[in-house]
Short mmCIF file of N, CA, C and O in Angstrom, two decimals:
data_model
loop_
_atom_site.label_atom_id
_atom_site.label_comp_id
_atom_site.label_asym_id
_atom_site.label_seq_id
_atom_site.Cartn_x
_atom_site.Cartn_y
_atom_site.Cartn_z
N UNK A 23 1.77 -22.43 -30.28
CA UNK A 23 2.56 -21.24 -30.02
C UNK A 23 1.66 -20.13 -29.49
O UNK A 23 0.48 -20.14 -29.82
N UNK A 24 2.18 -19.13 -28.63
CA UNK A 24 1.46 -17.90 -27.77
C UNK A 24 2.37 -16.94 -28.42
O UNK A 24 3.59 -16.80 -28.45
N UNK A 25 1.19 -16.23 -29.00
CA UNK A 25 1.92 -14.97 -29.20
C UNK A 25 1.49 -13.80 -28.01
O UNK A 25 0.31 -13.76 -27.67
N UNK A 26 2.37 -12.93 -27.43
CA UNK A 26 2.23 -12.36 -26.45
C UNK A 26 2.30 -10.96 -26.86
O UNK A 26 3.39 -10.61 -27.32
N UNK A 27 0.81 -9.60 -26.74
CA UNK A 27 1.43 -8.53 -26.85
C UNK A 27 1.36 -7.87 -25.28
O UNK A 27 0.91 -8.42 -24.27
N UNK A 28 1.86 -6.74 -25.40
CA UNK A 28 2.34 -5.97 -23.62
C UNK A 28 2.45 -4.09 -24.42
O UNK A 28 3.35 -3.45 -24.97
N UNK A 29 0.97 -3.83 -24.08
CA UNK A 29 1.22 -2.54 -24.21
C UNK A 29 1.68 -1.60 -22.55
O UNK A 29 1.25 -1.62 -21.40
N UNK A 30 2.72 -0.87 -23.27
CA UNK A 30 3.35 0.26 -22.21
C UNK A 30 3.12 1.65 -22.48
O UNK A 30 3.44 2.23 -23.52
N UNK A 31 2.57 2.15 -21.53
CA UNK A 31 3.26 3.67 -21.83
C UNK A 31 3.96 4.42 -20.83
O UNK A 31 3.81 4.42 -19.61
N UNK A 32 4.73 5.02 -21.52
CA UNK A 32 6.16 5.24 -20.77
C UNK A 32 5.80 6.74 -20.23
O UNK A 32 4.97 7.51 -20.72
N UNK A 33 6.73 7.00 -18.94
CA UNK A 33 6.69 8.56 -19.17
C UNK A 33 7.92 9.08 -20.42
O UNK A 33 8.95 8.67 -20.95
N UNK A 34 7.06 10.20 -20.42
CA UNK A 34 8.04 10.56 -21.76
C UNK A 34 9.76 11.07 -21.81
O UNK A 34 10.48 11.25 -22.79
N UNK A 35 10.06 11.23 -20.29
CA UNK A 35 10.75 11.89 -19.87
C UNK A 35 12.08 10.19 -19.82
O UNK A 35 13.31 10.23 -19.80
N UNK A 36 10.95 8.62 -19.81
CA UNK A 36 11.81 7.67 -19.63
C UNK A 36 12.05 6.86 -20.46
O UNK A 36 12.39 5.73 -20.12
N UNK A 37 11.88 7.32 -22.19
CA UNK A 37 11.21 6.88 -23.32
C UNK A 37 12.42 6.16 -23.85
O UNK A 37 12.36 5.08 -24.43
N UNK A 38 13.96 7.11 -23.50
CA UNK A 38 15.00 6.84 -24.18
C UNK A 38 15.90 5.72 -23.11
O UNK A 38 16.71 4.89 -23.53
N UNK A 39 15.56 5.92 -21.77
CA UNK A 39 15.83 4.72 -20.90
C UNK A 39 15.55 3.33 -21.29
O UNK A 39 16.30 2.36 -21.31
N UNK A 40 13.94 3.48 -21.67
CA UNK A 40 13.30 2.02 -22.13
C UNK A 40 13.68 1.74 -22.90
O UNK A 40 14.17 0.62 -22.73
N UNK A 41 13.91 2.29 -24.43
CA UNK A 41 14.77 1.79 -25.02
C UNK A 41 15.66 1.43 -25.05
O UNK A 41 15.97 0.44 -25.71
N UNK A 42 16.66 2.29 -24.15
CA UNK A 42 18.52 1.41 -23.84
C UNK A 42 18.19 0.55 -23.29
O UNK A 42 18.91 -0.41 -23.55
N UNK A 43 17.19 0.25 -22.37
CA UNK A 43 17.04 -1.07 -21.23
C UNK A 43 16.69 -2.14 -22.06
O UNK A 43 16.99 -3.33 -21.92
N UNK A 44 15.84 -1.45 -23.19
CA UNK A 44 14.97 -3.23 -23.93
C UNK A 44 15.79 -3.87 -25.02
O UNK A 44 15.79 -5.07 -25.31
N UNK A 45 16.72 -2.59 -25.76
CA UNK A 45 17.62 -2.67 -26.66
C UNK A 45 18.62 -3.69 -26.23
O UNK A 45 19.09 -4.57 -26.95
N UNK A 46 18.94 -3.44 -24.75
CA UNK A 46 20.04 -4.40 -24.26
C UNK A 46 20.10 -5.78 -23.63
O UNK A 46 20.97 -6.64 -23.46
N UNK A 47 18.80 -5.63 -23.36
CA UNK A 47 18.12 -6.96 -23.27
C UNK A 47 17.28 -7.83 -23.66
O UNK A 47 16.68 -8.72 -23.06
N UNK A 48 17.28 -7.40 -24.95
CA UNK A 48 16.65 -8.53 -26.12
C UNK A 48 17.10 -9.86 -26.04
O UNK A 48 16.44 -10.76 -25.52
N UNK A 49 18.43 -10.02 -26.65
CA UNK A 49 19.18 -10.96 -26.40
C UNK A 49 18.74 -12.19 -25.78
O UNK A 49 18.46 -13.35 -26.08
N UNK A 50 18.81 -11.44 -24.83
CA UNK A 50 18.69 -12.57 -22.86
C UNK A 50 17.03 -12.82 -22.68
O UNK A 50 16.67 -13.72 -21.93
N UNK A 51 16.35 -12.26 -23.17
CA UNK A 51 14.94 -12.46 -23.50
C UNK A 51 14.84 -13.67 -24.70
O UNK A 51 14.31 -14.77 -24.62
N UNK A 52 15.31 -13.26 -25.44
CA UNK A 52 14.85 -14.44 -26.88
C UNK A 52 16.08 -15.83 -26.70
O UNK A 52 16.06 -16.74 -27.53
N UNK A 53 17.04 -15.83 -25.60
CA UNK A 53 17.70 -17.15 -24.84
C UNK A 53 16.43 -17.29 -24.16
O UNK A 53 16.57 -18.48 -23.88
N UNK A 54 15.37 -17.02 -23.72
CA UNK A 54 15.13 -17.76 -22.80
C UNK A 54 14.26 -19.48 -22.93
O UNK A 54 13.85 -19.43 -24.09
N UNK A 55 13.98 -20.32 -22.58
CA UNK A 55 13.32 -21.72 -23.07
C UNK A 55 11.91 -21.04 -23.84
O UNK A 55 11.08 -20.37 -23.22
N UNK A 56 11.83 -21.36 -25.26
CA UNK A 56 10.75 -21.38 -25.72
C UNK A 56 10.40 -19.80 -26.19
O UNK A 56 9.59 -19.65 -27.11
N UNK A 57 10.70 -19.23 -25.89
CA UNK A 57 11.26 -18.08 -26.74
C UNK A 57 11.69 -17.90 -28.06
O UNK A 57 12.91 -17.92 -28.25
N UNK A 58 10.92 -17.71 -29.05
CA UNK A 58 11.52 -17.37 -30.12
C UNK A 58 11.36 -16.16 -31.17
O UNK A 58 11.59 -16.31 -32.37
N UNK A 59 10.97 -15.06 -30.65
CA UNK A 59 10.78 -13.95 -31.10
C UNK A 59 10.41 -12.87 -30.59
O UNK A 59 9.30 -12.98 -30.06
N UNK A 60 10.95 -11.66 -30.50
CA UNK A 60 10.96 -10.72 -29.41
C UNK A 60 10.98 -9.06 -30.25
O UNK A 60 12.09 -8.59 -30.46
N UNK A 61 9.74 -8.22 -30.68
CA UNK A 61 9.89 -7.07 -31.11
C UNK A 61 9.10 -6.32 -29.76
O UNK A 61 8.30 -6.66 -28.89
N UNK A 62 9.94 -4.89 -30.21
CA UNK A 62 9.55 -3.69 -29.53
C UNK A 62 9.15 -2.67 -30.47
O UNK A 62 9.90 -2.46 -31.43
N UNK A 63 8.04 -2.00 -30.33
CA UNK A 63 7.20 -1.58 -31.34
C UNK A 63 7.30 -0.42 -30.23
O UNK A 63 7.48 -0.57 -29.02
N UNK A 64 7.05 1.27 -31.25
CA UNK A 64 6.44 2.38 -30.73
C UNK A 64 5.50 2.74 -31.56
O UNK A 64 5.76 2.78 -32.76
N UNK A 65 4.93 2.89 -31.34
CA UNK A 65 3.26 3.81 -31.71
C UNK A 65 3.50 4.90 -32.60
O UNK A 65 4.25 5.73 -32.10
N UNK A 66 3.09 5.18 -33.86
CA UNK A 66 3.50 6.14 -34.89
C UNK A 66 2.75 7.94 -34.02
O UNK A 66 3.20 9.08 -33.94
N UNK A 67 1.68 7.39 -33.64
CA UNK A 67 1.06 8.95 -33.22
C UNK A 67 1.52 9.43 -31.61
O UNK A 67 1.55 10.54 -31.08
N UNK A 68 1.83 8.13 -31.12
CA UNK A 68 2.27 8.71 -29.48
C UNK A 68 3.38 7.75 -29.31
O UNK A 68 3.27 6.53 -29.27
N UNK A 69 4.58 8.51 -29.21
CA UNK A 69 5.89 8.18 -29.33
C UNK A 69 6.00 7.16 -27.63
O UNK A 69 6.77 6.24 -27.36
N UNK A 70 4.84 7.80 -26.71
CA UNK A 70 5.12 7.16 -25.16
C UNK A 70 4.83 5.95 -25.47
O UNK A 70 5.60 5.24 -24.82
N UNK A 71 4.03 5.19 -26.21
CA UNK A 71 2.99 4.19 -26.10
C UNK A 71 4.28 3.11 -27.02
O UNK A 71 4.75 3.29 -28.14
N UNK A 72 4.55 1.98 -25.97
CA UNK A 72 5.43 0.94 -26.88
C UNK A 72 4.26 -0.55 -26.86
O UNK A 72 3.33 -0.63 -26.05
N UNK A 73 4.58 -1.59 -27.89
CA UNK A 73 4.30 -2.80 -27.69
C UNK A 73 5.33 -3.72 -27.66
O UNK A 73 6.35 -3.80 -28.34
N UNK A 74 4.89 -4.37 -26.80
CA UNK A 74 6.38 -5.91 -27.18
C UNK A 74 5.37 -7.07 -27.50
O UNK A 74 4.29 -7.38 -27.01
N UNK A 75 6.02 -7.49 -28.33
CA UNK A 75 5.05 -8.40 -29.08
C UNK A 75 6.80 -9.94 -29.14
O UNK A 75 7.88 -9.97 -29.72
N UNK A 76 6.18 -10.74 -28.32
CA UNK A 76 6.63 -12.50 -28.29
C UNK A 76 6.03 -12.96 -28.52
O UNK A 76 4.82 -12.80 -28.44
N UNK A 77 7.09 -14.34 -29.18
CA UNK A 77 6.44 -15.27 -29.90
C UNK A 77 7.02 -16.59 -28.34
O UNK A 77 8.18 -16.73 -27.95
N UNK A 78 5.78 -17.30 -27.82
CA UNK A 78 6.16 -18.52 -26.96
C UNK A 78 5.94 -20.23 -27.26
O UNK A 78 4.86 -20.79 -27.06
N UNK A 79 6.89 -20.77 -27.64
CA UNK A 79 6.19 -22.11 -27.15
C UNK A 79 5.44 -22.34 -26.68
O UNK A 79 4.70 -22.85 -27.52
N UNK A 80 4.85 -22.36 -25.49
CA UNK A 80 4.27 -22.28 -24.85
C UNK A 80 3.51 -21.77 -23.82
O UNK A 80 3.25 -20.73 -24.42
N UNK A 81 2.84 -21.61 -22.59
CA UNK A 81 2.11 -21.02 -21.88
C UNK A 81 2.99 -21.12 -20.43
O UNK A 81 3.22 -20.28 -19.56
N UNK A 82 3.37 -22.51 -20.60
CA UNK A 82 4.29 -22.76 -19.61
C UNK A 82 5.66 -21.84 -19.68
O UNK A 82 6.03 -21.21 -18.68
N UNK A 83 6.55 -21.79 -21.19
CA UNK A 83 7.67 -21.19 -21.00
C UNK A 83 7.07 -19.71 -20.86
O UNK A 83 7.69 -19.26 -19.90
N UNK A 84 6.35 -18.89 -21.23
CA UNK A 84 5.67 -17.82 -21.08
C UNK A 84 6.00 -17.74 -19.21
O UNK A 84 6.98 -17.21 -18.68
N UNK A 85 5.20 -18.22 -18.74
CA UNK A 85 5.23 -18.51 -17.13
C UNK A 85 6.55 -18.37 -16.66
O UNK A 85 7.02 -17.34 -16.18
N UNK A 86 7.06 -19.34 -16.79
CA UNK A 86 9.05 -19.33 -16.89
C UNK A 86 9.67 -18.20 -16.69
O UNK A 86 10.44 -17.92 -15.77
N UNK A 87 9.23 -17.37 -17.86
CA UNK A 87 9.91 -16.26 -17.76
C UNK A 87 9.38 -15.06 -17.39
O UNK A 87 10.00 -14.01 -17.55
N UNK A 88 8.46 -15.13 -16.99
CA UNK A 88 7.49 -14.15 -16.16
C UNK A 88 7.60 -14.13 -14.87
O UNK A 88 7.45 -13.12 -14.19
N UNK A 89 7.99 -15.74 -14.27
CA UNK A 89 8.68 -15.68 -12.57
C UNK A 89 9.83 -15.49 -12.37
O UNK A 89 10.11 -15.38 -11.18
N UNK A 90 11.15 -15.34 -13.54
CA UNK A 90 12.79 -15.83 -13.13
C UNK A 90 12.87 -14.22 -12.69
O UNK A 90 12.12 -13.25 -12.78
N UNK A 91 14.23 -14.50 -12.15
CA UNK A 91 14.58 -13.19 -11.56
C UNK A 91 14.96 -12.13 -12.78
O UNK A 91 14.76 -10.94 -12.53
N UNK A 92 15.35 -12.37 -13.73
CA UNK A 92 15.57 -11.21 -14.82
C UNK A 92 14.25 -10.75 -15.08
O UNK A 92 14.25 -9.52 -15.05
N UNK A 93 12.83 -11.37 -15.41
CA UNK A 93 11.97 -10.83 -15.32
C UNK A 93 11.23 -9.67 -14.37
O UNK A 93 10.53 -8.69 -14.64
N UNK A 94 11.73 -10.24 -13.16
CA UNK A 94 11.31 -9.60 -11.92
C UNK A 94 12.43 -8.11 -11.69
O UNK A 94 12.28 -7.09 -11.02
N UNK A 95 13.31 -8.49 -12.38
CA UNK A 95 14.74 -7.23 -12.13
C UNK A 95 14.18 -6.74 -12.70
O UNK A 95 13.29 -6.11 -12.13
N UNK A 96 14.25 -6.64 -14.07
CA UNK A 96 13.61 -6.09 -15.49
C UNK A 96 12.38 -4.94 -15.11
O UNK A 96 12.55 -3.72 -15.17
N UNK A 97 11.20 -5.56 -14.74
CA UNK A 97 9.95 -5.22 -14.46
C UNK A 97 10.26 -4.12 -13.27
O UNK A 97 9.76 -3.00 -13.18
N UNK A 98 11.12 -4.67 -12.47
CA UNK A 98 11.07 -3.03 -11.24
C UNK A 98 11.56 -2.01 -11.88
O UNK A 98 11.22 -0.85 -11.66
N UNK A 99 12.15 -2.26 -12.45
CA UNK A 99 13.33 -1.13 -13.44
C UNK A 99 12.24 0.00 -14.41
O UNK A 99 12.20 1.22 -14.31
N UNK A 100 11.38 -0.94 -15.38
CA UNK A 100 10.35 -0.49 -15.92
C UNK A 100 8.98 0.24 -15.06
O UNK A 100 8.58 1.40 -15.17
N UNK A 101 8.68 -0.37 -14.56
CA UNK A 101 7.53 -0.06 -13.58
C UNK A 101 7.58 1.26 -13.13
O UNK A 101 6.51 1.85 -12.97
N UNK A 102 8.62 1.83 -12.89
CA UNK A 102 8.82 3.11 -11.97
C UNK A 102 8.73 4.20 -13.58
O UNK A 102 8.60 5.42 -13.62
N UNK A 103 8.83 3.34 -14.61
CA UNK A 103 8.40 4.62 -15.67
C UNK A 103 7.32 4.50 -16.62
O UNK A 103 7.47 4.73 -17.82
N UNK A 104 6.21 4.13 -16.07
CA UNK A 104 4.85 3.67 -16.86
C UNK A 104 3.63 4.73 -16.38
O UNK A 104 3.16 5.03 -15.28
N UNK A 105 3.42 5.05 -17.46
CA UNK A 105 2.22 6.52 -17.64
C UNK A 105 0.93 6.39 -17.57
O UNK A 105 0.02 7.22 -17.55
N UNK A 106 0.98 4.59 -17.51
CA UNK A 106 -0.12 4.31 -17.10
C UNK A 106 0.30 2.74 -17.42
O UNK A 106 1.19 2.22 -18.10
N UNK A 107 -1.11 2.12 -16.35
CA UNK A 107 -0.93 0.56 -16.56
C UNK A 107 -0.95 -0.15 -17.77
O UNK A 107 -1.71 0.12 -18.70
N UNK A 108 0.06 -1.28 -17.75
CA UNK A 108 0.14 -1.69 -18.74
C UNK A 108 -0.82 -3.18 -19.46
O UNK A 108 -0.32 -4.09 -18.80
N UNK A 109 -1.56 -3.65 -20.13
CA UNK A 109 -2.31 -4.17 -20.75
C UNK A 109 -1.10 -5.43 -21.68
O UNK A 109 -0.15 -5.34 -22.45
N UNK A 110 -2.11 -6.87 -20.81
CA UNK A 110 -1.11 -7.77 -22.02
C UNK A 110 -2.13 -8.81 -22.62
O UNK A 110 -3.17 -9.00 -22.00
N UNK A 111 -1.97 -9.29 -23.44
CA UNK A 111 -2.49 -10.69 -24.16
C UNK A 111 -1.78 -11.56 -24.34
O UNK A 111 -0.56 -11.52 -24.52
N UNK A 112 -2.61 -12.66 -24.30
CA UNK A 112 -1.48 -13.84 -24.83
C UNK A 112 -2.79 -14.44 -26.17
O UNK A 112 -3.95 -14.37 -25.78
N UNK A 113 -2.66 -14.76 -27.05
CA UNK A 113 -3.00 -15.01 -28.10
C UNK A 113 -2.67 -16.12 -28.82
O UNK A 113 -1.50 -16.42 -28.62
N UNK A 114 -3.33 -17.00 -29.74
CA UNK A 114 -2.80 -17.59 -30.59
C UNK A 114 -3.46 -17.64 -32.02
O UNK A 114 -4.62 -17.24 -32.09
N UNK A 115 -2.70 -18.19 -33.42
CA UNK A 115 -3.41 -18.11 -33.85
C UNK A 115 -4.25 -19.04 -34.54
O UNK A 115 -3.84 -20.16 -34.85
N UNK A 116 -5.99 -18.45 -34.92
CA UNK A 116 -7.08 -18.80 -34.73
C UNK A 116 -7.01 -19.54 -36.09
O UNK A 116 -7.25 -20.73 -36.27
N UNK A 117 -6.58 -18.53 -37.15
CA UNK A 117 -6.58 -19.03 -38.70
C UNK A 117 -5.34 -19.32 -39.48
O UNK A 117 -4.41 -18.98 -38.75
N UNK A 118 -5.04 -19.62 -40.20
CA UNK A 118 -3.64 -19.66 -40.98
C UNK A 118 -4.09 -19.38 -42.03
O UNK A 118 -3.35 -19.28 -43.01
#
């Protein structure tokens, strides 16, 4: 399993957008193959700064849904409100 984090920071002015946008498309994110867990995290000291943190099957379904077109819709939508570039990992874990 890949766990995936994706730090954002938003402008602040698009803070409550990102949320209606991610709020509403959770859903259709955690359908997707290999997908099975999907949080959106904000930052306790800077309200701009979000994480999304997935859980993937794999590297491959990761990929999947990083090329389909909801990804690519998704991402233009976001992109135009980021305060700065955004930073991702893919991870797994090392210990149990």
């Amino acid at each position: 399993m890949i766990i995936r984090f994706v730090k954002l920071e938003i402008l602040p002015q698009n803070i409550d957008d990102f949320k209606n946008l991610t709020s509403g498309e959770k859903d259709e994110i955690i359908a997707f193959p290999g997908c099975s867990h999907l949080e959106i995290l904000q930052d306790v000291s800077n309200p701009s700064v979000f994480f999304t943190v997935s859980h993937w099957c794999s590297e491959d379904d990761l990929n999947h849904y990083r090329n389909s077109f909801f990804f690519q819709g998704n991402w233009k939508k976001v992109k135009q409100w980021f305060a700065a570039k955004p930073e991702a990992w893919s991870l797994f874990k090392a210990v149990e």
